[in-house]
Amino acid sequence: RRFDFRPKTDPYCQARYTFCPTGSAIPLMKEEDVIEVYRLQAPVWEFKYGDLLGHLKIMHDAVGFRSSLTGKNYTMEWYELFQLGNCTFPHLRPGMDAPFWCNQGAACFYEGIDDAHWKANGTLVLVTTISGTMFNEMAQWVKYDNETGIYYETWTVQASPDKKSTVWFDSYECSKFILRTYQKLADLGAVFKKIQTNYTSIILFSGEPIYLGNETSIFGPQGNKTLAAAIRDFYNPFKPHQSVREFFVDLFRIIDRVILNHQFYLFYNLEYWFLPMKSPYLKIIYEEVPLPGGSKASSGI
């Protein structure tokens, strides 16, 4: 779903790591320039934990560019303004009935490619070359995409692990931005190399979702107080934890709700849905999604 504008961020929403700290405007390239396009992938939080999350195939994706005329390198990626946890679960603030969401995602563009970051535990590989004209047209598309696709969605929700199963909700995160970028470049005439490209998806498995309403209809003056209390109660165990004991107590509560009682409340495009969860409940998939023009396969963990 596309939105008309990006809302201002609330001062309550704070990121542990600054979003796009060295970001810059996308430069205007000369039409005759030949620009190399690189696929970049590394484990999430590789800068802090090295290859730890790479063993679980939880990967972050980006795209790199190199101008033949200037020799300058650039990196473009899309990620959460307030870190993953804030985009996935809300805050339950005193005095506020509705859960409070710190959830936005956006593109970040900056000069340079950190070769060590992407090569050490991940991928840095040439996938195509484009002209300066194509790059500039892509830059205009990025501006539109960034202004209208504003919310980060962690979960893909499917009916079953079967490859042809119904997808109830699709995620909207870093890899989806990269896939959209590749497709835009292909639409502009880029020809991609035939190499295997895999991406991480975190999938919830559910029966047909039940629409519950939006913030006003559930938590407003005329809202459903019983449903509002159930949603707040569901999200409570996902709050940040101050002690190991608190974490394990709430982990058991999460297991009880999601697995034993088959319940999950999803907030998607500003609306709440009930998911009747079913086995295997959650799975991390490292799925092959080909560059424009290939075939598809997947492997799960």
CSV table of C-alpha atoms in Angstrom, one decimal:
chain,number,residue,atom,x,y,z
A,1,ARG,CA,0.0,0.0,0.0
A,2,ARG,CA,1.3,3.5,-0.9
A,3,PHE,CA,0.7,6.5,1.3
A,4,ASP,CA,0.4,10.2,0.3
A,5,PHE,CA,3.0,11.5,2.7
A,6,ARG,CA,5.5,10.5,5.4
A,7,PRO,CA,4.4,11.5,8.9
A,8,LYS,CA,6.7,13.4,11.2
A,9,THR,CA,8.5,11.2,13.7
A,10,ASP,CA,7.5,11.5,17.3
A,11,PRO,CA,10.2,12.5,19.7
A,12,TYR,CA,9.3,9.5,21.9
A,13,CYS,CA,10.8,7.2,19.1
A,14,GLN,CA,14.5,6.9,19.7
A,15,ALA,CA,17.0,4.7,17.8
A,16,ARG,CA,19.9,3.1,19.5
A,17,TYR,CA,21.9,3.5,16.3
A,18,THR,CA,21.4,6.7,14.2
A,19,PHE,CA,19.6,6.1,10.9
A,20,CYS,CA,21.7,6.8,7.9
A,21,PRO,CA,24.4,8.8,9.8
A,22,THR,CA,26.5,9.6,6.7
A,23,GLY,CA,23.7,9.9,4.2
A,24,SER,CA,23.8,12.2,1.2
A,25,ALA,CA,21.7,13.2,-1.8
A,26,ILE,CA,21.8,10.9,-4.8
A,27,PRO,CA,24.1,12.6,-7.3
A,28,LEU,CA,23.2,13.5,-10.9
A,29,MET,CA,25.3,11.3,-13.2
A,30,LYS,CA,26.5,12.2,-16.7
A,31,GLU,CA,24.4,10.5,-19.3
A,32,GLU,CA,27.5,8.9,-20.9
A,33,ASP,CA,28.7,7.4,-17.6
A,34,VAL,CA,28.9,3.6,-17.3
A,35,ILE,CA,27.9,2.6,-13.8
A,36,GLU,CA,28.6,-0.8,-12.3
A,37,VAL,CA,25.8,-2.2,-10.0
A,38,TYR,CA,26.8,-4.5,-7.1
A,39,ARG,CA,24.7,-6.8,-5.0
A,40,LEU,CA,25.6,-6.3,-1.3
A,41,GLN,CA,24.6,-8.7,1.5
A,42,ALA,CA,25.8,-9.3,5.0
A,43,PRO,CA,24.5,-10.7,8.3
A,44,VAL,CA,22.1,-8.4,10.2
A,45,TRP,CA,24.2,-6.4,12.7
A,46,GLU,CA,27.4,-7.8,11.3
A,47,PHE,CA,29.2,-4.7,12.5
A,48,LYS,CA,28.4,-5.8,16.1
A,49,TYR,CA,28.0,-9.6,16.1
A,50,GLY,CA,30.1,-10.6,13.0
A,51,ASP,CA,28.7,-13.7,11.3
A,52,LEU,CA,26.5,-14.8,14.2
A,53,LEU,CA,23.1,-14.1,12.5
A,54,GLY,CA,24.6,-15.2,9.2
A,55,HIS,CA,24.5,-18.8,10.5
A,56,LEU,CA,20.7,-18.4,10.8
A,57,LYS,CA,20.7,-16.8,7.3
A,58,ILE,CA,19.3,-13.6,8.7
A,59,MET,CA,20.8,-11.2,6.2
A,60,HIS,CA,20.6,-7.5,5.3
A,61,ASP,CA,20.7,-6.4,1.7
A,62,ALA,CA,21.9,-3.3,-0.1
A,63,VAL,CA,23.0,-2.3,-3.6
A,64,GLY,CA,26.3,-0.6,-4.6
A,65,PHE,CA,27.2,1.6,-7.5
A,66,ARG,CA,30.6,2.6,-9.1
A,67,SER,CA,30.9,5.4,-11.6
A,68,SER,CA,33.4,4.7,-14.4
A,69,LEU,CA,33.9,8.4,-15.1
A,70,THR,CA,34.6,9.5,-11.5
A,71,GLY,CA,35.7,6.3,-9.9
A,72,LYS,CA,33.4,7.0,-6.9
A,73,ASN,CA,31.5,4.3,-5.1
A,74,TYR,CA,28.1,4.6,-3.5
A,75,THR,CA,25.9,2.4,-1.3
A,76,MET,CA,22.1,2.4,-1.2
A,77,GLU,CA,20.0,0.5,1.3
A,78,TRP,CA,16.6,0.6,3.0
A,79,TYR,CA,16.1,-0.1,6.7
A,80,GLU,CA,14.2,0.9,9.9
A,81,LEU,CA,14.4,4.4,11.3
A,82,PHE,CA,14.1,3.1,14.9
A,83,GLN,CA,15.6,-0.5,14.7
A,84,LEU,CA,13.8,-3.7,14.0
A,85,GLY,CA,12.2,-4.3,17.4
A,86,ASN,CA,10.3,-1.0,17.3
A,87,CYS,CA,9.0,-1.7,13.8
A,88,THR,CA,7.8,-5.2,14.8
A,89,PHE,CA,6.2,-4.5,18.2
A,90,PRO,CA,4.7,-1.4,19.8
A,91,HIS,CA,5.2,0.4,23.0
A,92,LEU,CA,2.5,0.3,25.7
A,93,ARG,CA,2.7,3.8,27.1
A,94,PRO,CA,1.0,4.8,30.4
A,95,GLY,CA,-2.1,6.9,29.8
A,96,MET,CA,-2.5,5.8,26.2
A,97,ASP,CA,-5.1,3.1,25.3
A,98,ALA,CA,-3.7,2.3,21.9
A,99,PRO,CA,-0.3,0.7,21.4
A,100,PHE,CA,2.2,3.2,20.2
A,101,TRP,CA,4.2,2.3,17.1
A,102,CYS,CA,7.6,3.7,16.3
A,103,ASN,CA,7.6,2.3,12.8
A,104,GLN,CA,9.1,3.8,9.7
A,105,GLY,CA,11.5,2.5,7.1
A,106,ALA,CA,13.4,4.6,4.5
A,107,ALA,CA,16.1,4.5,1.9
A,108,CYS,CA,19.7,5.6,2.8
A,109,PHE,CA,22.2,6.7,0.1
A,110,TYR,CA,25.8,7.5,0.9
A,111,GLU,CA,29.2,7.7,-0.8
A,112,GLY,CA,31.5,4.7,-0.5
A,113,ILE,CA,31.2,1.0,-0.3
A,114,ASP,CA,32.6,-0.6,2.9
A,115,ASP,CA,34.2,-3.6,1.2
A,116,ALA,CA,35.3,-5.2,4.4
A,117,HIS,CA,31.7,-5.1,5.8
A,118,TRP,CA,30.1,-6.8,2.8
A,119,LYS,CA,33.0,-9.2,1.9
A,120,ALA,CA,33.9,-10.5,5.4
A,121,ASN,CA,30.8,-12.6,6.0
A,122,GLY,CA,28.6,-11.8,3.1
A,123,THR,CA,28.5,-10.8,-0.6
A,124,LEU,CA,29.8,-8.1,-2.9
A,125,VAL,CA,29.3,-9.1,-6.5
A,126,LEU,CA,28.7,-7.3,-9.8
A,127,VAL,CA,25.2,-7.9,-11.2
A,128,THR,CA,24.9,-5.5,-14.1
A,129,THR,CA,26.1,-2.2,-15.6
A,130,ILE,CA,23.8,0.8,-16.5
A,131,SER,CA,24.2,4.2,-18.1
A,132,GLY,CA,24.2,7.5,-16.3
A,133,THR,CA,20.7,8.2,-17.8
A,134,MET,CA,19.3,5.0,-16.3
A,135,PHE,CA,20.9,5.8,-12.9
A,136,ASN,CA,19.2,9.2,-12.9
A,137,GLU,CA,15.8,7.7,-13.8
A,138,MET,CA,16.3,5.2,-11.0
A,139,ALA,CA,17.0,8.0,-8.6
A,140,GLN,CA,13.7,9.7,-9.4
A,141,TRP,CA,11.9,6.4,-8.8
A,142,VAL,CA,13.7,6.0,-5.4
A,143,LYS,CA,12.4,9.4,-4.4
A,144,TYR,CA,8.9,8.3,-5.2
A,145,ASP,CA,9.3,4.9,-3.6
A,146,ASN,CA,10.7,6.4,-0.4
A,147,GLU,CA,8.0,9.1,0.0
A,148,THR,CA,5.1,6.7,-0.5
A,149,GLY,CA,6.3,3.3,1.0
A,150,ILE,CA,7.0,4.4,4.6
A,151,TYR,CA,6.2,1.5,7.0
A,152,TYR,CA,8.5,-1.4,7.7
A,153,GLU,CA,6.7,-4.8,7.8
A,154,THR,CA,8.7,-7.6,9.4
A,155,TRP,CA,6.4,-10.5,8.8
A,156,THR,CA,5.4,-12.5,5.7
A,157,VAL,CA,2.2,-14.4,6.6
A,158,GLN,CA,1.3,-17.5,4.7
A,159,ALA,CA,-1.3,-20.3,4.9
A,160,SER,CA,1.4,-23.1,4.9
A,161,PRO,CA,5.0,-23.8,4.1
A,162,ASP,CA,4.0,-25.1,0.7
A,163,LYS,CA,5.6,-23.0,-2.1
A,164,LYS,CA,2.2,-22.3,-3.7
A,165,SER,CA,0.4,-21.5,-0.5
A,166,THR,CA,-1.7,-18.4,-0.1
A,167,VAL,CA,0.3,-15.3,1.1
A,168,TRP,CA,-2.0,-13.4,3.4
A,169,PHE,CA,0.5,-10.5,4.0
A,170,ASP,CA,3.8,-9.7,2.4
A,171,SER,CA,6.8,-8.2,4.3
A,172,TYR,CA,8.2,-4.8,3.4
A,173,GLU,CA,11.8,-4.6,4.4
A,174,CYS,CA,15.3,-4.2,3.1
A,175,SER,CA,15.3,-7.1,0.6
A,176,LYS,CA,12.0,-6.0,-0.9
A,177,PHE,CA,13.5,-2.6,-1.6
A,178,ILE,CA,16.5,-4.1,-3.4
A,179,LEU,CA,14.2,-6.4,-5.4
A,180,ARG,CA,12.1,-3.4,-6.4
A,181,THR,CA,15.3,-1.5,-7.4
A,182,TYR,CA,16.6,-4.4,-9.6
A,183,GLN,CA,13.2,-4.6,-11.3
A,184,LYS,CA,13.1,-0.9,-11.9
A,185,LEU,CA,16.6,-1.1,-13.5
A,186,ALA,CA,15.4,-4.1,-15.6
A,187,ASP,CA,12.4,-2.0,-16.7
A,188,LEU,CA,14.9,0.7,-17.8
A,189,GLY,CA,16.8,-1.8,-19.8
A,190,ALA,CA,19.5,-3.2,-17.5
A,191,VAL,CA,20.6,-6.8,-18.3
A,192,PHE,CA,21.5,-8.8,-15.2
A,193,LYS,CA,24.0,-11.6,-14.9
A,194,LYS,CA,22.7,-15.1,-14.3
A,195,ILE,CA,23.8,-15.6,-10.7
A,196,GLN,CA,22.0,-17.1,-7.7
A,197,THR,CA,20.6,-14.5,-5.3
A,198,ASN,CA,18.9,-15.5,-2.0
A,199,TYR,CA,17.0,-13.3,0.5
A,200,THR,CA,15.8,-13.8,4.1
A,201,SER,CA,12.1,-13.9,4.9
A,202,ILE,CA,10.6,-14.4,8.4
A,203,ILE,CA,7.3,-16.2,7.9
A,204,LEU,CA,4.3,-16.7,10.2
A,205,PHE,CA,1.8,-19.5,9.3
A,206,SER,CA,-1.8,-18.8,9.8
A,207,GLY,CA,-5.3,-19.7,8.8
A,208,GLU,CA,-7.4,-17.0,7.1
A,209,PRO,CA,-6.8,-13.7,8.9
A,210,ILE,CA,-9.7,-11.9,10.6
A,211,TYR,CA,-10.0,-8.2,10.2
A,212,LEU,CA,-10.4,-6.4,13.5
A,213,GLY,CA,-10.3,-2.6,12.7
A,214,ASN,CA,-8.0,0.4,13.0
A,215,GLU,CA,-6.8,2.3,16.0
A,216,THR,CA,-9.9,4.5,16.2
A,217,SER,CA,-12.5,1.7,15.8
A,218,ILE,CA,-10.8,-0.5,18.5
A,219,PHE,CA,-9.2,2.0,21.0
A,220,GLY,CA,-11.3,5.1,20.4
A,221,PRO,CA,-14.2,6.4,22.6
A,222,GLN,CA,-16.7,4.1,20.7
A,223,GLY,CA,-14.2,1.2,20.5
A,224,ASN,CA,-14.3,-2.4,21.6
A,225,LYS,CA,-12.8,-2.4,25.1
A,226,THR,CA,-12.6,-6.2,25.3
A,227,LEU,CA,-10.7,-6.4,22.1
A,228,ALA,CA,-8.5,-3.4,23.0
A,229,ALA,CA,-7.5,-5.1,26.3
A,230,ALA,CA,-6.8,-8.4,24.5
A,231,ILE,CA,-4.4,-6.7,22.0
A,232,ARG,CA,-2.6,-4.8,24.7
A,233,ASP,CA,-2.2,-8.0,26.7
A,234,PHE,CA,-0.9,-9.8,23.7
A,235,TYR,CA,1.8,-7.2,23.0
A,236,ASN,CA,2.9,-6.8,26.6
A,237,PRO,CA,5.4,-9.8,26.7
A,238,PHE,CA,7.2,-8.3,23.7
A,239,LYS,CA,8.4,-5.2,25.5
A,240,PRO,CA,12.1,-4.5,26.1
A,241,HIS,CA,13.3,-6.5,29.1
A,242,GLN,CA,15.4,-5.3,32.1
A,243,SER,CA,16.4,-8.7,33.4
A,244,VAL,CA,16.9,-12.3,32.3
A,245,ARG,CA,14.2,-13.5,34.6
A,246,GLU,CA,11.6,-11.1,33.0
A,247,PHE,CA,12.7,-12.3,29.5
A,248,PHE,CA,12.1,-16.0,30.3
A,249,VAL,CA,8.8,-15.3,32.0
A,250,ASP,CA,7.5,-13.4,29.0
A,251,LEU,CA,9.0,-15.9,26.6
A,252,PHE,CA,6.7,-18.6,28.1
A,253,ARG,CA,3.8,-16.2,27.8
A,254,ILE,CA,4.5,-15.7,24.1
A,255,ILE,CA,4.8,-19.5,23.6
A,256,ASP,CA,1.5,-20.0,25.4
A,257,ARG,CA,-0.3,-17.4,23.3
A,258,VAL,CA,1.2,-18.1,19.8
A,259,ILE,CA,1.8,-21.8,19.9
A,260,LEU,CA,-0.5,-23.3,22.5
A,261,ASN,CA,-3.4,-21.0,21.9
A,262,HIS,CA,-2.8,-20.2,18.2
A,263,GLN,CA,-3.1,-16.4,18.6
A,264,PHE,CA,-1.3,-13.5,17.0
A,265,TYR,CA,-2.4,-9.9,16.6
A,266,LEU,CA,-0.8,-8.3,13.5
A,267,PHE,CA,-0.7,-4.6,12.8
A,268,TYR,CA,-0.4,-4.1,9.0
A,269,ASN,CA,-0.9,-0.8,7.0
A,270,LEU,CA,-2.4,0.8,10.1
A,271,GLU,CA,-5.0,-1.9,10.6
A,272,TYR,CA,-5.2,-4.8,13.2
A,273,TRP,CA,-5.8,-8.4,12.2
A,274,PHE,CA,-6.2,-11.6,14.2
A,275,LEU,CA,-4.1,-14.5,12.9
A,276,PRO,CA,-5.3,-18.0,13.9
A,277,MET,CA,-1.8,-19.5,14.0
A,278,LYS,CA,-0.9,-23.0,13.0
A,279,SER,CA,2.1,-25.3,12.7
A,280,PRO,CA,5.0,-24.7,12.1
A,281,TYR,CA,4.0,-21.2,13.4
A,282,LEU,CA,7.3,-19.5,12.4
A,283,LYS,CA,10.0,-20.2,9.9
A,284,ILE,CA,13.1,-18.4,8.6
A,285,ILE,CA,13.5,-18.9,4.9
A,286,TYR,CA,16.6,-18.1,2.9
A,287,GLU,CA,14.9,-18.0,-0.4
A,288,GLU,CA,16.3,-17.8,-3.9
A,289,VAL,CA,14.7,-14.9,-5.8
A,290,PRO,CA,16.4,-14.6,-9.1
A,291,LEU,CA,17.6,-11.4,-10.7
A,292,PRO,CA,15.1,-10.2,-13.3
A,293,GLY,CA,14.9,-13.1,-15.9
A,294,GLY,CA,15.5,-16.3,-13.7
A,295,SER,CA,13.7,-19.1,-11.9
A,296,LYS,CA,12.8,-19.6,-8.2
A,297,ALA,CA,13.7,-22.1,-5.5
A,298,SER,CA,14.1,-22.0,-1.7
A,299,SER,CA,15.6,-23.6,1.3
A,300,GLY,CA,14.3,-23.3,4.9
A,301,ILE,CA,16.0,-23.4,8.3
